[in-house]
mmCIF file of C-alpha atoms in Angstrom:
data_model
loop_
_atom_site.group_PDB
_atom_site.id
_atom_site.type_symbol
_atom_site.label_atom_id
_atom_site.label_comp_id
_atom_site.label_asym_id
_atom_site.label_seq_id
_atom_site.Cartn_x
_atom_site.Cartn_y
_atom_site.Cartn_z
ATOM 1 C CA LEU Q 1 155.304 -49.035 51.135
ATOM 2 C CA ASP Q 2 152.689 -47.677 48.886
ATOM 3 C CA ALA Q 3 149.629 -48.271 50.748
ATOM 4 C CA GLY Q 4 146.243 -48.073 48.987
ATOM 5 C CA ALA Q 5 148.613 -48.302 45.724
ATOM 6 C CA GLY Q 6 145.818 -48.924 43.259
ATOM 7 C CA GLU Q 7 147.236 -49.301 39.703
ATOM 8 C CA GLN Q 8 150.862 -48.578 41.322
ATOM 9 C CA ARG Q 9 150.681 -45.103 38.930
ATOM 10 C CA TYR Q 10 154.054 -43.832 41.308
ATOM 11 C CA LYS Q 11 155.955 -47.167 41.042
ATOM 12 C CA LYS Q 12 157.875 -45.954 37.849
ATOM 13 C CA TYR Q 13 159.296 -43.355 40.102
ATOM 14 C CA THR Q 14 161.016 -45.738 42.686
ATOM 15 C CA ASN Q 15 163.879 -47.612 41.002
ATOM 16 C CA HIS Q 16 166.273 -46.446 43.520
ATOM 17 C CA LEU Q 17 164.185 -47.890 46.413
ATOM 18 C CA LYS Q 18 162.638 -51.306 47.612
ATOM 19 C CA TYR Q 19 159.079 -50.782 46.661
ATOM 20 C CA THR Q 20 156.432 -52.593 48.206
ATOM 21 C CA SER Q 21 152.833 -51.959 47.117
ATOM 22 C CA GLN Q 22 149.461 -52.589 49.021
ATOM 23 C CA ASP Q 23 145.739 -52.452 48.194
ATOM 24 C CA PHE Q 24 142.518 -54.186 49.155
ATOM 25 C CA GLY Q 25 142.015 -55.228 45.541
ATOM 26 C CA LYS Q 26 138.453 -54.968 45.550
ATOM 27 C CA TYR Q 27 137.665 -51.638 43.229
ATOM 28 C CA GLU Q 28 137.456 -52.374 39.560
ATOM 29 C CA GLY Q 29 136.358 -49.056 37.920
ATOM 30 C CA GLY Q 30 133.361 -48.718 35.945
ATOM 31 C CA GLY Q 31 131.837 -46.142 38.167
ATOM 32 C CA GLN Q 32 129.963 -42.878 36.972
ATOM 33 C CA PHE Q 33 131.447 -39.419 37.551
ATOM 34 C CA GLY Q 34 128.472 -37.127 36.120
ATOM 35 C CA LYS Q 35 127.446 -38.956 33.155
ATOM 36 C CA THR Q 36 130.907 -40.182 32.415
ATOM 37 C CA LYS Q 37 131.763 -43.749 33.058
ATOM 38 C CA LEU Q 38 135.217 -44.693 34.501
ATOM 39 C CA GLY Q 39 137.389 -47.325 32.935
ATOM 40 C CA TYR Q 40 138.482 -50.509 34.223
ATOM 41 C CA TRP Q 41 140.599 -50.326 37.456
ATOM 42 C CA ASP Q 42 143.059 -53.298 38.229
ATOM 43 C CA SER Q 43 144.740 -53.042 41.471
ATOM 44 C CA LYS Q 44 145.044 -56.931 42.087
ATOM 45 C CA LYS Q 45 148.681 -56.879 40.653
ATOM 46 C CA CYS Q 46 150.129 -55.274 44.112
ATOM 47 C CA ASP Q 47 152.406 -57.006 46.108
ATOM 48 C CA ILE Q 48 150.161 -57.171 49.315
ATOM 49 C CA ILE Q 49 146.251 -57.528 48.845
ATOM 50 C CA CYS Q 50 144.742 -57.005 52.356
ATOM 51 C CA ASP Q 51 142.769 -54.566 54.199
ATOM 52 C CA ILE Q 52 144.870 -51.450 54.868
ATOM 53 C CA THR Q 53 143.714 -51.716 58.739
ATOM 54 C CA ASN Q 54 145.418 -55.201 59.014
ATOM 55 C CA ILE Q 55 148.443 -55.284 56.861
ATOM 56 C CA PRO Q 56 150.543 -58.643 57.137
ATOM 57 C CA VAL Q 57 153.762 -57.424 58.041
ATOM 58 C CA SER Q 58 155.847 -57.127 61.263
ATOM 59 C CA ASP Q 59 156.038 -53.818 63.331
ATOM 60 C CA ASN Q 60 158.405 -51.331 62.001
ATOM 61 C CA SER Q 61 158.897 -52.600 58.696
ATOM 62 C CA TYR Q 62 159.052 -49.591 56.226
ATOM 63 C CA ASP Q 63 161.437 -46.701 56.367
ATOM 64 C CA ASN Q 64 158.865 -44.652 54.454
ATOM 65 C CA ILE Q 65 155.255 -45.005 53.683
ATOM 66 C CA PHE Q 66 153.265 -43.378 50.874
ATOM 67 C CA CYS Q 67 149.448 -43.149 51.106
ATOM 68 C CA THR Q 68 147.779 -40.847 48.409
ATOM 69 C CA GLU Q 69 144.182 -39.976 47.990
ATOM 70 C CA VAL Q 70 143.384 -43.052 49.975
ATOM 71 C CA PHE Q 71 141.598 -42.226 53.264
ATOM 72 C CA GLU Q 72 138.243 -41.070 51.731
ATOM 73 C CA HIS Q 73 137.815 -44.487 50.509
ATOM 74 C CA LEU Q 74 138.026 -46.057 53.849
ATOM 75 C CA PRO Q 75 135.325 -46.914 56.383
ATOM 76 C CA ASP Q 76 137.615 -46.042 59.201
ATOM 77 C CA PRO Q 77 140.594 -43.744 58.238
ATOM 78 C CA SER Q 78 141.773 -43.519 61.693
ATOM 79 C CA LYS Q 79 142.040 -47.050 62.133
ATOM 80 C CA ALA Q 80 144.174 -47.032 58.840
ATOM 81 C CA LEU Q 81 146.395 -44.579 60.200
ATOM 82 C CA ARG Q 82 147.031 -46.635 63.207
ATOM 83 C CA GLU Q 83 148.211 -49.523 61.090
ATOM 84 C CA LEU Q 84 150.446 -47.377 59.230
ATOM 85 C CA SER Q 85 152.093 -45.961 62.141
ATOM 86 C CA ARG Q 86 152.588 -49.580 63.359
ATOM 87 C CA VAL Q 87 154.424 -50.694 60.207
ATOM 88 C CA LEU Q 88 156.603 -47.625 59.865
ATOM 89 C CA LYS Q 89 160.265 -47.634 61.585
ATOM 90 C CA ILE Q 90 160.918 -45.415 64.203
ATOM 91 C CA ASN Q 91 162.019 -41.955 62.762
ATOM 92 C CA GLY Q 92 160.335 -43.119 59.519
ATOM 93 C CA LYS Q 93 158.023 -40.673 57.783
ATOM 94 C CA LEU Q 94 154.577 -41.229 56.332
ATOM 95 C CA LEU Q 95 153.276 -38.962 53.393
ATOM 96 C CA ILE Q 96 149.339 -38.642 53.217
ATOM 97 C CA THR Q 97 147.621 -36.921 50.720
ATOM 98 C CA ALA Q 98 143.709 -36.670 50.943
ATOM 99 C CA PRO Q 99 141.177 -34.324 49.730
ATOM 100 C CA PHE Q 100 139.724 -31.356 52.111
ATOM 101 C CA ARG Q 101 136.573 -31.141 49.739
ATOM 102 C CA CYS Q 102 135.637 -33.551 46.913
ATOM 103 C CA LEU Q 103 132.903 -35.133 45.115
ATOM 104 C CA TYR Q 104 131.668 -38.589 44.991
ATOM 105 C CA HIS Q 105 134.256 -41.017 43.027
ATOM 106 C CA GLN Q 106 135.204 -44.703 43.051
ATOM 107 C CA ASN Q 107 131.803 -45.725 44.139
ATOM 108 C CA PRO Q 108 130.622 -47.557 46.217
ATOM 109 C CA TYR Q 109 134.062 -47.337 47.981
ATOM 110 C CA PHE Q 110 133.673 -43.488 48.997
ATOM 111 C CA PHE Q 111 132.965 -42.567 52.543
ATOM 112 C CA TYR Q 112 134.435 -39.072 53.371
ATOM 113 C CA SER Q 113 134.495 -35.787 51.199
ATOM 114 C CA GLY Q 114 137.423 -34.654 53.040
ATOM 115 C CA PHE Q 115 139.556 -34.105 55.976
ATOM 116 C CA SER Q 116 140.735 -30.799 57.586
ATOM 117 C CA LYS Q 117 144.168 -30.243 59.138
ATOM 118 C CA TYR Q 118 142.728 -30.536 62.490
ATOM 119 C CA TRP Q 119 141.824 -34.004 61.997
ATOM 120 C CA TYR Q 120 145.461 -34.749 61.074
ATOM 121 C CA GLN Q 121 146.850 -32.930 64.136
ATOM 122 C CA TYR Q 122 144.121 -34.738 66.388
ATOM 123 C CA PHE Q 123 145.182 -38.601 65.295
ATOM 124 C CA ALA Q 124 148.936 -37.933 64.702
ATOM 125 C CA LYS Q 125 149.042 -37.487 68.835
ATOM 126 C CA GLU Q 126 146.992 -40.800 68.823
ATOM 127 C CA ASN Q 127 149.508 -42.670 66.915
ATOM 128 C CA ASN Q 128 153.064 -41.588 68.363
ATOM 129 C CA LEU Q 129 153.520 -39.394 65.238
ATOM 130 C CA VAL Q 130 154.697 -35.790 64.757
ATOM 131 C CA ILE Q 131 153.708 -33.595 62.067
ATOM 132 C CA ILE Q 132 156.416 -32.410 59.865
ATOM 133 C CA ASP Q 133 154.502 -30.204 57.608
ATOM 134 C CA ILE Q 134 150.933 -29.678 56.273
ATOM 135 C CA ILE Q 135 150.714 -28.429 52.966
ATOM 136 C CA PRO Q 136 147.453 -27.254 51.303
ATOM 137 C CA ASN Q 137 146.836 -28.170 47.727
ATOM 138 C CA GLY Q 138 145.264 -25.277 46.029
ATOM 139 C CA ASN Q 139 143.297 -22.511 47.740
ATOM 140 C CA TYR Q 140 139.563 -21.066 48.076
ATOM 141 C CA PHE Q 141 139.661 -19.202 44.625
ATOM 142 C CA GLN Q 142 141.174 -22.154 43.059
ATOM 143 C CA ASP Q 143 138.939 -24.425 44.487
ATOM 144 C CA LEU Q 144 135.665 -22.447 43.399
ATOM 145 C CA ALA Q 145 137.497 -22.126 39.839
ATOM 146 C CA GLN Q 146 137.877 -25.840 39.422
ATOM 147 C CA GLU Q 147 134.146 -26.236 40.260
ATOM 148 C CA VAL Q 148 133.386 -23.415 37.677
ATOM 149 C CA TYR Q 149 135.596 -25.311 34.898
ATOM 150 C CA ARG Q 150 133.820 -28.623 36.042
ATOM 151 C CA ILE Q 151 130.487 -27.356 34.892
ATOM 152 C CA SER Q 152 131.593 -26.757 31.473
ATOM 153 C CA THR Q 153 132.166 -30.741 31.143
ATOM 154 C CA PHE Q 154 128.631 -31.802 31.912
ATOM 155 C CA GLY Q 155 125.878 -31.981 29.714
ATOM 156 C CA SER Q 156 125.284 -32.528 25.988
ATOM 157 C CA PHE Q 157 127.247 -30.581 23.474
ATOM 158 C CA PRO Q 158 124.938 -27.473 22.914
ATOM 159 C CA LEU Q 159 124.532 -27.410 27.032
ATOM 160 C CA ARG Q 160 128.352 -27.530 27.255
ATOM 161 C CA ILE Q 161 128.816 -24.389 25.133
ATOM 162 C CA ILE Q 162 126.011 -22.411 27.170
ATOM 163 C CA ASN Q 163 127.864 -23.464 30.158
ATOM 164 C CA ILE Q 164 131.428 -22.183 28.879
ATOM 165 C CA VAL Q 165 129.920 -18.795 27.836
ATOM 166 C CA PHE Q 166 128.147 -18.054 31.033
ATOM 167 C CA SER Q 167 130.989 -19.280 33.436
ATOM 168 C CA PHE Q 168 133.752 -17.847 31.383
ATOM 169 C CA SER Q 169 133.752 -14.529 32.902
ATOM 170 C CA PHE Q 170 133.416 -15.943 36.409
ATOM 171 C CA PHE Q 171 136.299 -18.184 35.918
ATOM 172 C CA CYS Q 172 138.423 -15.147 34.906
ATOM 173 C CA PHE Q 173 137.314 -13.255 37.780
ATOM 174 C CA LEU Q 174 138.402 -16.094 40.323
ATOM 175 C CA PHE Q 175 141.617 -16.190 38.272
ATOM 176 C CA LEU Q 176 142.347 -12.424 39.047
ATOM 177 C CA LEU Q 177 141.261 -12.651 42.507
ATOM 178 C CA ASP Q 178 143.878 -15.675 43.159
ATOM 179 C CA LYS Q 179 146.504 -13.615 41.490
ATOM 180 C CA ILE Q 180 145.767 -10.332 43.372
ATOM 181 C CA GLY Q 181 146.430 -12.442 46.593
ATOM 182 C CA ASN Q 182 143.197 -11.589 48.335
ATOM 183 C CA ASN Q 183 143.815 -13.030 51.903
ATOM 184 C CA ASP Q 184 140.224 -12.142 53.301
ATOM 185 C CA ASN Q 185 138.878 -15.462 52.350
ATOM 186 C CA PRO Q 186 137.846 -18.686 53.912
ATOM 187 C CA GLU Q 187 140.544 -21.257 54.202
ATOM 188 C CA SER Q 188 139.804 -24.036 51.635
ATOM 189 C CA CYS Q 189 141.834 -26.016 49.148
ATOM 190 C CA TRP Q 190 141.438 -29.207 47.297
ATOM 191 C CA GLY Q 191 143.334 -31.261 49.845
ATOM 192 C CA TYR Q 192 146.218 -31.356 52.171
ATOM 193 C CA HIS Q 193 149.606 -32.984 51.891
ATOM 194 C CA VAL Q 194 150.824 -34.072 55.152
ATOM 195 C CA ILE Q 195 154.311 -35.463 56.481
ATOM 196 C CA PHE Q 196 154.323 -37.375 59.490
ATOM 197 C CA GLN Q 197 157.311 -38.855 61.628
ATOM 198 C CA LYS Q 198 157.160 -41.684 63.891
ATOM 199 C CA LYS Q 199 158.597 -40.813 67.322
ATOM 200 C CA SER Q 200 161.010 -42.955 69.173
#
């Protein structure tokens, strides 16, 4: 099950699987990111159109569930995790990716800027799930570097050039700190990839 599949960007990798996509089907794109207007988004072609907290299938239906960059768009992500656990088979695996810190996107369906590893640990216990692995995506310096780079993409052309000139040295400094492997820094990342297994 690809839960919250949107435009099913991962379907092309699942020819060896019995693939089912689910989405709520209401987001249609056209939102703003800075001054950039996002394109049309078509999620109505998914196999199941429903609320992710109420998927119309039996308990223990899927061997594996994939839910990527969806939880920040849900009013009640803990309820969604409960539902995904319900439809997952015993010993089945669930992969969730979500931001640890992110900016507004896919408005107005944006409710959380991120989730800590402790959120997953707490709600795994509540939903009969065992965490197999929590993998950070990026680190503190890479996270800062991403935002420094993002500055250069905003504003008019002359302003972008000024932004690039002033941010380039700091960007290089962050790159060096990351490569040196300075361990005396806050725990931070773009997000976490979390693998759960449903207990018997």
